Coordinates of C-alpha atoms in Angstrom, one line a residue:
X1 CA 33.5 -1.2 -17.1
X2 CA 31.2 1.3 -17.0
X3 CA 29.1 3.4 -14.7
X4 CA 25.8 5.3 -15.5
X5 CA 24.8 8.3 -13.4
X6 CA 22.2 10.0 -13.4
X7 CA 18.8 10.2 -11.9
X8 CA 15.9 7.9 -10.8
X9 CA 12.5 8.0 -12.4
X10 CA 11.3 10.1 -9.3
X11 CA 14.4 12.4 -9.6
X12 CA 16.3 11.0 -7.3
X13 CA 20.0 10.3 -7.9
X14 CA 21.1 6.8 -8.5
X15 CA 24.4 5.1 -9.4
X16 CA 24.5 2.4 -11.9
X17 CA 27.6 0.1 -12.4
X18 CA 28.0 -2.5 -14.9
X19 CA 30.9 -5.3 -14.0
X20 CA 31.6 -8.2 -15.7
X21 CA 28.4 -7.5 -17.6
X22 CA 26.2 -7.9 -14.2
X23 CA 24.3 -4.7 -13.4
X24 CA 24.4 -3.9 -9.3
X25 CA 21.6 -1.1 -8.4
X26 CA 23.4 1.8 -6.2
X27 CA 21.5 4.5 -5.1
X28 CA 22.5 7.4 -3.1
X29 CA 21.2 10.0 -0.4
X30 CA 22.6 13.1 0.1
X31 CA 22.6 16.3 1.6
X32 CA 24.4 19.6 1.6
X33 CA 24.5 22.5 4.1
X34 CA 27.1 24.8 3.2
X35 CA 29.9 24.4 3.8
X36 CA 28.8 20.8 4.6
X37 CA 28.1 17.5 2.3
X38 CA 26.7 14.4 3.3
X39 CA 26.5 11.6 0.9
X40 CA 26.2 7.7 1.2
X41 CA 25.9 5.4 -1.6
X42 CA 23.8 2.1 -0.8
X43 CA 22.8 -1.2 -2.8
X44 CA 18.9 -0.6 -3.4
X45 CA 17.8 -3.4 -1.5
X46 CA 19.1 -1.5 1.3
X47 CA 17.6 2.1 1.6
X48 CA 19.4 5.0 3.8
X49 CA 18.1 8.6 3.9
X50 CA 20.5 10.9 5.1
X51 CA 19.9 14.7 6.2
X52 CA 22.5 17.3 7.9
X53 CA 21.3 20.8 9.1
X54 CA 23.0 23.6 10.9
X55 CA 21.8 25.2 13.8
X56 CA 20.3 28.8 13.5
X57 CA 17.6 30.2 15.9
X58 CA 15.9 31.9 12.5
X59 CA 15.3 28.5 11.3
X60 CA 14.3 27.1 14.6
X61 CA 11.3 29.3 15.4
X62 CA 9.9 28.8 11.4
X63 CA 10.2 25.0 12.5
X64 CA 7.2 25.2 14.7
X65 CA 4.6 25.6 12.7
X66 CA 5.6 22.2 10.9
X67 CA 5.1 19.9 13.8
X68 CA 2.0 18.4 15.9
X69 CA 1.4 19.1 19.4
X70 CA 2.8 16.0 20.4
X71 CA 6.6 16.5 18.6
X72 CA 6.8 20.4 19.8
X73 CA 6.4 18.7 23.3
X74 CA 8.8 16.5 21.3
X75 CA 11.5 19.4 21.0
X76 CA 11.4 20.5 24.6
X77 CA 13.5 17.2 24.5
X78 CA 15.8 17.7 21.4
X79 CA 16.1 21.2 19.0
X80 CA 13.3 21.5 16.7
X81 CA 16.0 21.6 14.0
X82 CA 16.6 17.7 15.1
X83 CA 12.9 16.4 15.0
X84 CA 13.1 18.7 10.9
X85 CA 16.1 16.3 9.8
X86 CA 14.8 13.2 11.0
X87 CA 11.6 14.0 8.9
X88 CA 14.1 15.2 6.0
X89 CA 15.9 11.9 6.3
X90 CA 12.6 10.0 6.3
X91 CA 11.5 12.0 2.9
X92 CA 14.8 10.9 1.4
X93 CA 14.2 6.9 2.8
X94 CA 10.7 7.0 1.2
X95 CA 11.8 8.5 -1.7
X96 CA 9.0 11.2 -1.7
X97 CA 10.9 14.1 -0.8
X98 CA 8.5 16.6 1.0
X99 CA 5.9 16.5 -1.3
X100 CA 4.0 14.3 0.8
X101 CA 1.2 15.9 3.3
X102 CA 3.7 16.9 6.3
X103 CA 1.7 14.3 8.4
X104 CA 3.2 11.2 6.5
X105 CA 6.3 12.4 8.5
X106 CA 5.0 12.0 12.8
X107 CA 7.5 11.5 14.7
X108 CA 6.2 9.0 17.0
X109 CA 8.8 8.6 19.9
X110 CA 12.9 9.9 20.9
X111 CA 15.1 8.4 23.1
X112 CA 18.4 9.1 23.9
X113 CA 21.2 6.8 24.0
X114 CA 24.9 6.6 23.9
X115 CA 25.5 10.0 22.5
X116 CA 22.5 10.0 19.8
X117 CA 18.7 10.2 19.3
X118 CA 16.4 7.2 18.1
X119 CA 13.9 8.4 16.6
X120 CA 10.9 6.4 15.6
X121 CA 8.1 7.4 13.4
X122 CA 4.2 7.0 14.0
X123 CA 3.1 6.1 10.3
X124 CA 6.5 3.7 9.3
X125 CA 7.4 1.6 12.5
X126 CA 10.2 -0.2 10.3
X127 CA 12.1 2.7 10.2
X128 CA 14.6 4.1 12.5
X129 CA 16.4 7.7 12.1
X130 CA 19.7 8.1 13.9
X131 CA 20.1 11.9 14.8
X132 CA 23.6 12.8 16.4
X133 CA 24.5 16.5 17.2
X134 CA 28.1 17.3 16.6
X135 CA 28.9 20.8 18.1
X136 CA 25.4 23.1 15.7
X137 CA 25.4 20.3 13.1
X138 CA 22.5 17.9 13.1
X139 CA 22.6 14.6 10.7
X140 CA 20.1 12.3 10.8
X141 CA 20.5 8.8 8.8
X142 CA 17.3 6.7 8.5
X143 CA 17.1 3.0 8.0
X144 CA 15.4 -0.3 8.3
X145 CA 15.2 -0.9 12.2
X146 CA 16.5 -4.5 11.6
X147 CA 20.1 -2.7 10.4
X148 CA 22.5 -1.3 13.0
X149 CA 25.5 1.1 13.1
X150 CA 28.5 0.6 14.6
X151 CA 30.3 3.3 16.0
X152 CA 28.3 6.0 15.4
X153 CA 29.2 9.2 16.8
X154 CA 33.0 8.2 16.4
X155 CA 31.8 7.8 12.5
X156 CA 30.8 11.2 12.5
X157 CA 33.5 13.1 14.6
X158 CA 35.9 11.5 12.5
X159 CA 34.5 13.3 9.4
X160 CA 33.4 16.3 10.5
X161 CA 36.7 17.1 12.3

């Protein structure tokens, strides 16, 4: 057995294990914000984008210039950094990074559900982003909206404690 670890054509990490002469394509989405690293491996037919951010007032204040008027209104319900984390996770999901115009990542709505937020995007109605806050840490995970993560908050708390 062999494993190839490298970069995809657009620079994202990719892991390809070769087992029994079959090729399985795995990809990774990762984010780091000292002292934390968030990494998810997934098959390439089940895309995931992740982001992790730490709350700081200085960082929060500089984010307002990256939001639409509607998003600034939504930021009254949730930290601007949580909104930014959702946008970052989306950029990793669609594999553009933040190279695309910022309006591509526009947030349509935010719904609070059982300890986390569901974020929906204006231009990507088939993608959902779950944003969790744990102490001063925000974690965002974007998936196709027909996928469900069970015990989301418990998983995050277990790995941060």
